[in-house]
Amino acid sequence: MTASLAPVPASGASHPRDLLGRPMRDLRISVTDRCNFRCTYCMPKEIFGRDYAFLPHDQILTFEEIERVARTFVRLGAEKLRITGGEPLVRRNLPDLIAMLAAIEGPVAGELDLTLTTNGSALRALAKPLAAAGLRRVTVSLDSLDDAVFGAMNGIDFPVARVLDGVDAALEAGLDPVKINMVVRRGVNEDSVLPMAAWARDTGVTLRFIEYMDVGHSNGWRLEEVVPAAELAATVGAAWPIEPIGPAYRGEVADRWQYLDGRGEVGIISSVTRPFCGDCTRARLSAEGQFYTCLFAVRGHDVRGQVRADPSDEALTTFLTDIWTGRDDRYSELRSAATNNLPKIEMFAMGG
Ligand code: SAM
């Protein structure tokens, strides 16, 4: 396959566009498929029990391999690197990787947006070393402030207070802004929407509601369990009036709303009811080095095989460019009965 490249930008690097004209701006890097939580909508404990075989160590990318692939993605246009998993903070020596990634020269004024998504359980111990290594900001997942609701959703009765302490640790470490992701599932944590919004307004963190998505096959997803973005906006707006504001950058996943009383903003990620494939600039690298061009991709591309077989940066650049320029994924726009039975990959395995 021959790569079709967009005009060479001033930086000298080639920034390829896919078949729908979308550039690659945002790389999500999963550093492990393991997680200490068993969230019912992601990694339910009935399926991912003690006997579940996670990836052996030699099959996951080393820090050096991740840095090399990330550096190549940055040359191809990535401006943002998001570390994820599984739970990224369970990967040993993570601050060492952050330091390596922070040293990559970014395309815009040499600066890369380096961030991480976590369940927050280990942030009290790790927020400071991560910030010192060059992490800029953090997104913490938290689905309720009610221990009974949160404990049931995270599958291990993990207490809310420890996540809140992790959020405090992130703020103390200067990881700013702290964003909070809340997956809303009908009949499970809808009653937590307003308490979470009130807490975020008081704390100064940016809350983002996420529509429950049909990722993977383990969660038994049903459309009836999705609380639509419009309903979430109406619920919050009835308590504290809000108005829509534009995206902060192309490809931003959350629709942003600001509170009319000036107490910050709230975001809603409406991947089910209002898909945003047309603006999707995201690439995903799994812990074992599979490159996915869509969260709903049915297969990945073997970057680990490529980097282990060929040490040349040029070959890696061509490999990644060919994949990106052949991309035409827009699963969420096509979602229908016809896509129901596609062999999807679990989110924790691909990198959420
Ligand atoms: N362990 C980290 C965490 O908890 O944030 C990172 C990985 S997790 C897979 C990334 C994000 O995906 C979390 O905010 C999680 O709530 C979200 N997520 C997982 N499954 C989801 C689903 N079915 N629908 C919507 N969001 C989901």
Tab-separated table of C-alpha atoms and ligand atoms in Angstrom:
chain	number	residue	atom	x	y	z
A	1	MET	CA	0.000	0.000	0.000
A	2	THR	CA	1.340	3.441	-0.818
A	3	ALA	CA	0.958	6.197	1.739
A	4	SER	CA	-0.837	9.337	0.575
A	5	LEU	CA	0.495	12.183	2.644
A	6	ALA	CA	-0.935	15.620	3.240
A	7	PRO	CA	1.352	18.536	2.305
A	8	VAL	CA	4.462	18.670	4.460
A	9	PRO	CA	3.891	21.205	7.265
A	10	ALA	CA	6.449	23.795	8.315
A	11	SER	CA	7.835	21.505	11.011
A	12	GLY	CA	9.168	19.248	8.260
A	13	ALA	CA	7.220	16.192	9.423
A	14	SER	CA	4.436	14.703	7.299
A	15	HIS	CA	0.996	14.770	8.839
A	16	PRO	CA	-1.123	12.126	7.097
A	17	ARG	CA	-4.895	12.329	6.804
A	18	ASP	CA	-7.207	9.347	6.658
A	19	LEU	CA	-9.693	8.525	3.896
A	20	LEU	CA	-12.229	10.906	5.488
A	21	GLY	CA	-9.702	13.752	5.718
A	22	ARG	CA	-9.112	13.373	9.466
A	23	PRO	CA	-5.606	14.069	10.821
A	24	MET	CA	-4.116	12.070	13.694
A	25	ARG	CA	-3.848	14.301	16.752
A	26	ASP	CA	-4.449	12.227	19.831
A	27	LEU	CA	-2.711	8.983	20.788
A	28	ARG	CA	-4.053	6.865	23.641
A	29	ILE	CA	-1.459	4.494	25.018
A	30	SER	CA	-2.533	1.576	27.145
A	31	VAL	CA	0.305	0.518	29.429
A	32	THR	CA	-1.397	-2.554	30.884
A	33	ASP	CA	-4.522	-4.672	30.412
A	34	ARG	CA	-4.697	-5.247	34.183
A	35	CYS	CA	-6.940	-3.343	36.572
A	36	ASN	CA	-7.560	-3.466	40.324
A	37	PHE	CA	-11.262	-2.569	39.795
A	38	ARG	CA	-13.922	-4.811	38.296
A	39	CYS	CA	-16.364	-2.211	36.965
A	40	THR	CA	-19.580	-3.902	35.912
A	41	TYR	CA	-19.685	-2.041	32.587
A	42	CYS	CA	-16.060	-2.705	31.656
A	43	MET	CA	-14.462	-5.721	33.329
A	44	PRO	CA	-17.199	-7.585	35.250
A	45	LYS	CA	-15.803	-9.869	37.955
A	46	GLU	CA	-17.947	-12.812	36.837
A	47	ILE	CA	-15.883	-12.929	33.623
A	48	PHE	CA	-12.574	-11.451	34.735
A	49	GLY	CA	-12.018	-13.532	37.868
A	50	ARG	CA	-8.866	-14.959	39.459
A	51	ASP	CA	-8.302	-17.374	36.597
A	52	TYR	CA	-8.451	-14.795	33.832
A	53	ALA	CA	-5.197	-14.795	31.832
A	54	PHE	CA	-3.909	-11.256	31.434
A	55	LEU	CA	-0.984	-10.567	29.116
A	56	PRO	CA	2.372	-12.001	30.216
A	57	HIS	CA	5.085	-9.394	30.737
A	58	ASP	CA	7.091	-10.223	27.606
A	59	GLN	CA	4.061	-9.550	25.445
A	60	ILE	CA	3.553	-5.977	26.570
A	61	LEU	CA	5.541	-3.141	25.081
A	62	THR	CA	8.600	-2.023	27.042
A	63	PHE	CA	8.928	1.644	28.016
A	64	GLU	CA	11.580	2.053	25.308
A	65	GLU	CA	9.229	0.605	22.683
A	66	ILE	CA	6.343	2.807	23.827
A	67	GLU	CA	8.556	5.904	23.686
A	68	ARG	CA	9.751	5.051	20.196
A	69	VAL	CA	6.245	4.492	18.863
A	70	ALA	CA	4.927	7.622	20.617
A	71	ARG	CA	7.760	9.730	19.193
A	72	THR	CA	6.892	8.498	15.705
A	73	PHE	CA	3.207	9.294	16.220
A	74	VAL	CA	4.186	12.809	17.318
A	75	ARG	CA	6.163	13.235	14.096
A	76	LEU	CA	2.993	12.214	12.263
A	77	GLY	CA	0.940	14.904	13.998
A	78	ALA	CA	-0.017	13.695	17.492
A	79	GLU	CA	-0.220	16.645	19.894
A	80	LYS	CA	-1.660	14.807	22.835
A	81	LEU	CA	-0.627	11.563	24.540
A	82	ARG	CA	-3.075	10.002	26.986
A	83	ILE	CA	-1.844	7.127	29.141
A	84	THR	CA	-4.552	4.636	29.974
A	85	GLY	CA	-5.281	0.939	30.486
A	86	GLY	CA	-6.555	-1.249	32.202
A	87	GLU	CA	-5.501	0.816	35.181
A	88	PRO	CA	-2.288	2.612	34.191
A	89	LEU	CA	-1.139	3.200	37.765
A	90	VAL	CA	-0.707	-0.552	38.302
A	91	ARG	CA	2.145	-0.601	35.734
A	92	ARG	CA	5.384	-0.631	37.712
A	93	ASN	CA	7.650	2.442	37.517
A	94	LEU	CA	5.129	4.458	35.509
A	95	PRO	CA	6.813	7.804	36.368
A	96	ASP	CA	9.870	6.570	34.420
A	97	LEU	CA	7.747	6.218	31.289
A	98	ILE	CA	6.162	9.619	31.882
A	99	ALA	CA	9.627	11.195	32.048
A	100	MET	CA	10.563	9.537	28.741
A	101	LEU	CA	7.377	10.732	27.035
A	102	ALA	CA	7.647	14.231	28.511
A	103	ALA	CA	11.047	14.550	26.835
A	104	ILE	CA	9.530	14.095	23.351
A	105	GLU	CA	9.466	17.383	21.529
A	106	GLY	CA	5.898	18.291	20.623
A	107	PRO	CA	4.758	19.848	17.363
A	108	VAL	CA	3.358	23.056	18.887
A	109	ALA	CA	6.049	25.231	20.494
A	110	GLY	CA	7.800	22.003	21.448
A	111	GLU	CA	5.039	21.220	23.950
A	112	LEU	CA	3.142	17.952	24.169
A	113	ASP	CA	-0.112	17.584	26.047
A	114	LEU	CA	0.677	14.627	28.298
A	115	THR	CA	-2.181	13.281	30.375
A	116	LEU	CA	-3.486	10.132	32.014
A	117	THR	CA	-6.834	8.475	32.789
A	118	THR	CA	-7.049	6.582	36.072
A	119	ASN	CA	-9.520	5.196	38.582
A	120	GLY	CA	-7.672	7.338	41.133
A	121	SER	CA	-7.061	4.533	43.625
A	122	ALA	CA	-3.261	4.988	43.650
A	123	LEU	CA	-3.068	8.738	43.087
A	124	ARG	CA	-2.283	9.564	46.727
A	125	ALA	CA	0.986	7.641	46.305
A	126	LEU	CA	1.738	8.539	42.692
A	127	ALA	CA	0.407	12.030	41.871
A	128	LYS	CA	3.581	13.805	43.031
A	129	PRO	CA	6.102	11.522	41.287
A	130	LEU	CA	4.004	11.627	38.104
A	131	ALA	CA	3.824	15.424	38.152
A	132	ALA	CA	7.555	15.632	38.856
A	133	ALA	CA	8.186	13.361	35.861
A	134	GLY	CA	6.286	15.736	33.574
A	135	LEU	CA	2.657	14.635	33.627
A	136	ARG	CA	0.540	17.746	33.085
A	137	ARG	CA	-2.979	16.813	34.043
A	138	VAL	CA	-5.154	13.874	34.906
A	139	THR	CA	-8.655	12.477	34.352
A	140	VAL	CA	-10.142	10.463	37.208
A	141	SER	CA	-13.069	8.102	36.700
A	142	LEU	CA	-15.702	8.291	39.440
A	143	ASP	CA	-19.296	7.155	38.942
A	144	SER	CA	-20.948	8.202	42.208
A	145	LEU	CA	-20.336	9.840	45.576
A	146	ASP	CA	-22.552	7.222	47.210
A	147	ASP	CA	-20.477	4.331	48.569
A	148	ALA	CA	-23.182	1.720	47.969
A	149	VAL	CA	-23.627	2.772	44.326
A	150	PHE	CA	-19.920	3.280	43.614
A	151	GLY	CA	-18.885	0.073	45.399
A	152	ALA	CA	-21.353	-1.959	43.340
A	153	MET	CA	-20.244	-0.313	40.088
A	154	ASN	CA	-16.502	-0.716	40.696
A	155	GLY	CA	-17.099	-4.364	41.611
A	156	ILE	CA	-14.731	-4.430	44.601
A	157	ASP	CA	-16.489	-2.099	47.062
A	158	PHE	CA	-13.710	0.444	46.667
A	159	PRO	CA	-14.611	3.444	48.886
A	160	VAL	CA	-15.430	6.861	47.403
A	161	ALA	CA	-13.293	8.601	50.058
A	162	ARG	CA	-10.095	7.048	48.701
A	163	VAL	CA	-10.790	8.281	45.179
A	164	LEU	CA	-11.594	11.742	46.538
A	165	ASP	CA	-8.297	11.656	48.437
A	166	GLY	CA	-6.600	10.766	45.138
A	167	VAL	CA	-8.270	13.763	43.486
A	168	ASP	CA	-6.980	15.987	46.320
A	169	ALA	CA	-3.490	14.539	45.842
A	170	ALA	CA	-3.633	15.344	42.115
A	171	LEU	CA	-4.695	18.932	42.826
A	172	GLU	CA	-1.960	19.298	45.466
A	173	ALA	CA	0.604	18.002	42.961
A	174	GLY	CA	-0.431	20.686	40.477
A	175	LEU	CA	-1.992	18.307	37.952
A	176	ASP	CA	-4.336	20.889	36.552
A	177	PRO	CA	-7.086	20.712	35.416
A	178	VAL	CA	-8.375	17.555	37.058
A	179	LYS	CA	-11.232	16.149	34.998
A	180	ILE	CA	-13.707	13.601	36.319
A	181	ASN	CA	-15.340	10.984	34.056
A	182	MET	CA	-18.688	9.623	35.189
A	183	VAL	CA	-20.341	6.850	33.160
A	184	VAL	CA	-24.104	7.146	33.614
A	185	ARG	CA	-26.141	3.968	33.465
A	186	ARG	CA	-29.943	4.051	33.614
A	187	GLY	CA	-31.311	2.574	36.830
A	188	VAL	CA	-27.831	2.277	38.355
A	189	ASN	CA	-26.351	5.722	39.084
A	190	GLU	CA	-28.724	8.304	37.601
A	191	ASP	CA	-29.444	9.572	41.113
A	192	SER	CA	-25.759	10.424	41.447
A	193	VAL	CA	-25.783	12.937	38.581
A	194	LEU	CA	-26.797	16.016	40.581
A	195	PRO	CA	-24.693	15.256	43.685
A	196	MET	CA	-21.664	14.763	41.423
A	197	ALA	CA	-22.368	18.051	39.608
A	198	ALA	CA	-22.740	19.897	42.934
A	199	TRP	CA	-19.454	18.434	44.212
A	200	ALA	CA	-17.592	19.324	41.007
A	201	ARG	CA	-18.920	22.902	41.129
A	202	ASP	CA	-17.684	23.221	44.734
A	203	THR	CA	-14.315	21.545	44.156
A	204	GLY	CA	-13.397	23.235	40.881
A	205	VAL	CA	-12.851	19.990	38.983
A	206	THR	CA	-14.370	19.560	35.500
A	207	LEU	CA	-17.034	16.871	35.440
A	208	ARG	CA	-17.832	14.988	32.250
A	209	PHE	CA	-20.760	12.617	31.945
A	210	ILE	CA	-20.228	9.699	29.551
A	211	GLU	CA	-23.061	7.868	27.822
A	212	TYR	CA	-22.782	4.175	28.568
A	213	MET	CA	-21.250	2.616	25.439
A	214	ASP	CA	-21.481	-0.748	23.695
A	215	VAL	CA	-17.762	-1.448	23.886
A	216	GLY	CA	-16.675	-5.087	24.056
A	217	HIS	CA	-19.032	-7.982	24.706
A	218	SER	CA	-18.733	-8.563	28.450
A	219	ASN	CA	-21.058	-5.904	29.806
A	220	GLY	CA	-24.308	-7.067	28.174
A	221	TRP	CA	-24.956	-3.506	26.925
A	222	ARG	CA	-28.554	-2.517	26.140
A	223	LEU	CA	-29.655	0.763	24.571
A	224	GLU	CA	-32.302	1.177	27.301
A	225	GLU	CA	-29.490	1.629	29.829
A	226	VAL	CA	-28.073	4.689	28.052
A	227	VAL	CA	-29.075	8.008	29.599
A	228	PRO	CA	-29.002	10.348	26.585
A	229	ALA	CA	-26.856	13.470	26.643
A	230	ALA	CA	-29.919	15.685	26.111
A	231	GLU	CA	-31.518	14.274	29.246
A	232	LEU	CA	-28.323	14.770	31.258
A	233	ALA	CA	-28.051	18.392	30.116
A	234	ALA	CA	-31.724	18.985	31.008
A	235	THR	CA	-31.273	17.448	34.460
A	236	VAL	CA	-28.216	19.566	35.289
A	237	GLY	CA	-29.669	22.688	33.645
A	238	ALA	CA	-32.842	22.454	35.736
A	239	ALA	CA	-30.745	22.634	38.898
A	240	TRP	CA	-28.221	25.233	37.706
A	241	PRO	CA	-28.889	26.923	34.328
A	242	ILE	CA	-26.262	26.158	31.666
A	243	GLU	CA	-25.476	27.240	28.118
A	244	PRO	CA	-23.457	25.455	25.429
A	245	ILE	CA	-19.922	26.597	24.657
A	246	GLY	CA	-17.803	25.551	21.684
A	247	PRO	CA	-15.108	22.877	21.697
A	248	ALA	CA	-11.695	23.877	23.024
A	249	TYR	CA	-10.035	22.164	20.019
A	250	ARG	CA	-10.943	20.066	16.964
A	251	GLY	CA	-11.832	16.538	17.942
A	252	GLU	CA	-12.733	17.319	21.562
A	253	VAL	CA	-15.000	14.484	22.624
A	254	ALA	CA	-17.144	16.283	25.190
A	255	ASP	CA	-19.885	18.799	24.411
A	256	ARG	CA	-19.171	21.623	26.847
A	257	TRP	CA	-21.728	23.583	28.838
A	258	GLN	CA	-20.994	26.468	31.176
A	259	TYR	CA	-22.947	27.360	34.288
A	260	LEU	CA	-24.619	30.763	33.937
A	261	ASP	CA	-23.683	31.602	37.537
A	262	GLY	CA	-20.001	31.428	36.542
A	263	ARG	CA	-19.222	28.291	38.561
A	264	GLY	CA	-17.304	26.458	35.855
A	265	GLU	CA	-18.445	24.013	33.193
A	266	VAL	CA	-19.681	20.503	32.666
A	267	GLY	CA	-19.053	18.189	29.687
A	268	ILE	CA	-21.146	15.442	28.140
A	269	ILE	CA	-19.682	12.714	25.947
A	270	SER	CA	-22.533	11.563	23.717
A	271	SER	CA	-20.891	8.792	21.740
A	272	VAL	CA	-24.160	6.862	21.437
A	273	THR	CA	-26.852	9.500	20.800
A	274	ARG	CA	-24.708	12.015	18.913
A	275	PRO	CA	-21.614	10.320	17.505
A	276	PHE	CA	-18.622	12.470	16.635
A	277	CYS	CA	-16.801	10.198	14.185
A	278	GLY	CA	-16.425	13.016	11.631
A	279	ASP	CA	-14.051	14.758	14.001
A	280	CYS	CA	-12.287	11.699	15.382
A	281	THR	CA	-8.549	12.282	15.418
A	282	ARG	CA	-7.743	9.499	17.895
A	283	ALA	CA	-5.424	6.525	17.557
A	284	ARG	CA	-5.022	3.793	20.163
A	285	LEU	CA	-2.008	1.680	21.049
A	286	SER	CA	-2.783	-1.336	23.237
A	287	ALA	CA	-0.460	-2.702	25.920
A	288	GLU	CA	0.617	-5.522	23.597
A	289	GLY	CA	1.320	-3.082	20.795
A	290	GLN	CA	-1.775	-3.342	18.642
A	291	PHE	CA	-2.626	-0.101	16.850
A	292	TYR	CA	-6.393	0.482	16.651
A	293	THR	CA	-7.934	3.208	14.525
A	294	CYS	CA	-11.339	3.086	16.273
A	295	LEU	CA	-12.617	2.175	19.742
A	296	PHE	CA	-14.939	-0.250	17.981
A	297	ALA	CA	-12.355	-1.695	15.580
A	298	VAL	CA	-12.662	-5.421	15.000
A	299	ARG	CA	-8.914	-5.823	14.578
A	300	GLY	CA	-5.668	-4.042	15.308
A	301	HIS	CA	-2.332	-3.697	13.495
A	302	ASP	CA	0.783	-5.310	14.943
A	303	VAL	CA	3.117	-2.453	15.901
A	304	ARG	CA	5.013	-4.666	18.358
A	305	GLY	CA	5.910	-7.052	15.561
A	306	GLN	CA	7.035	-4.118	13.460
A	307	VAL	CA	9.261	-2.502	16.117
A	308	ARG	CA	10.762	-5.822	17.203
A	309	ALA	CA	11.498	-6.868	13.614
A	310	ASP	CA	12.855	-3.607	12.220
A	311	PRO	CA	14.819	-0.999	14.176
A	312	SER	CA	14.486	1.702	11.528
A	313	ASP	CA	12.385	4.781	12.335
A	314	GLU	CA	11.661	5.190	8.667
A	315	ALA	CA	10.049	1.750	8.400
A	316	LEU	CA	7.915	2.450	11.486
A	317	THR	CA	6.835	5.806	10.065
A	318	THR	CA	5.756	4.172	6.808
A	319	PHE	CA	3.968	1.367	8.670
A	320	LEU	CA	1.914	3.793	10.805
A	321	THR	CA	1.269	6.184	7.925
A	322	ASP	CA	-0.079	3.424	5.696
A	323	ILE	CA	-2.513	2.349	8.404
A	324	TRP	CA	-3.717	5.888	9.127
A	325	THR	CA	-4.134	6.835	5.474
A	326	GLY	CA	-6.232	3.694	4.912
A	327	ARG	CA	-8.549	4.496	7.843
A	328	ASP	CA	-12.259	4.933	7.183
A	329	ASP	CA	-13.767	3.864	10.552
A	330	ARG	CA	-16.949	5.552	11.751
A	331	TYR	CA	-18.567	2.844	13.828
A	332	SER	CA	-20.653	5.083	16.077
A	333	GLU	CA	-22.309	6.733	13.082
A	334	LEU	CA	-23.112	3.337	11.571
A	335	ARG	CA	-24.204	1.717	14.860
A	336	SER	CA	-27.319	-0.370	14.177
A	337	ALA	CA	-28.631	-3.903	14.307
A	338	ALA	CA	-26.105	-4.681	11.556
A	339	THR	CA	-23.141	-3.748	13.773
A	340	ASN	CA	-24.463	-5.577	16.857
A	341	ASN	CA	-22.710	-8.843	16.215
A	342	LEU	CA	-19.339	-7.541	15.098
A	343	PRO	CA	-16.464	-9.076	17.086
A	344	LYS	CA	-15.612	-6.091	19.310
A	345	ILE	CA	-12.566	-5.804	21.531
A	346	GLU	CA	-12.887	-5.096	25.259
A	347	MET	CA	-12.110	-1.509	26.245
A	348	PHE	CA	-9.603	-2.459	28.968
A	349	ALA	CA	-7.693	-4.536	26.378
A	350	MET	CA	-7.616	-1.810	23.737
A	351	GLY	CA	-7.113	1.123	26.106
A	352	GLY	CA	-10.062	3.302	27.077
B	1	SAM	N1	-8.682	2.435	34.610
B	1	SAM	C1	-8.705	3.755	34.080
B	1	SAM	C2	-9.957	4.478	34.532
B	1	SAM	O1	-10.704	3.942	35.357
B	1	SAM	O2	-10.177	5.605	34.094
B	1	SAM	C3	-8.518	3.872	32.585
B	1	SAM	C4	-9.182	2.884	31.691
B	1	SAM	S1	-10.943	2.976	31.629
B	1	SAM	C5	-11.304	1.701	30.462
B	1	SAM	C6	-11.199	4.502	30.768
B	1	SAM	C7	-12.574	5.095	30.851
B	1	SAM	O3	-13.477	4.295	30.121
B	1	SAM	C8	-13.154	5.223	32.245
B	1	SAM	O4	-13.573	6.546	32.466
B	1	SAM	C9	-14.340	4.289	32.217
B	1	SAM	O5	-15.362	4.720	33.055
B	1	SAM	C10	-14.725	4.346	30.770
B	1	SAM	N2	-15.533	3.215	30.318
B	1	SAM	C11	-15.267	1.904	30.441
B	1	SAM	N3	-16.253	1.156	29.913
B	1	SAM	C12	-17.181	2.021	29.432
B	1	SAM	C13	-18.447	1.876	28.774
B	1	SAM	N4	-18.970	0.691	28.510
B	1	SAM	N5	-19.108	3.002	28.420
B	1	SAM	C14	-18.588	4.229	28.688
B	1	SAM	N6	-17.419	4.423	29.307
B	1	SAM	C15	-16.726	3.338	29.679
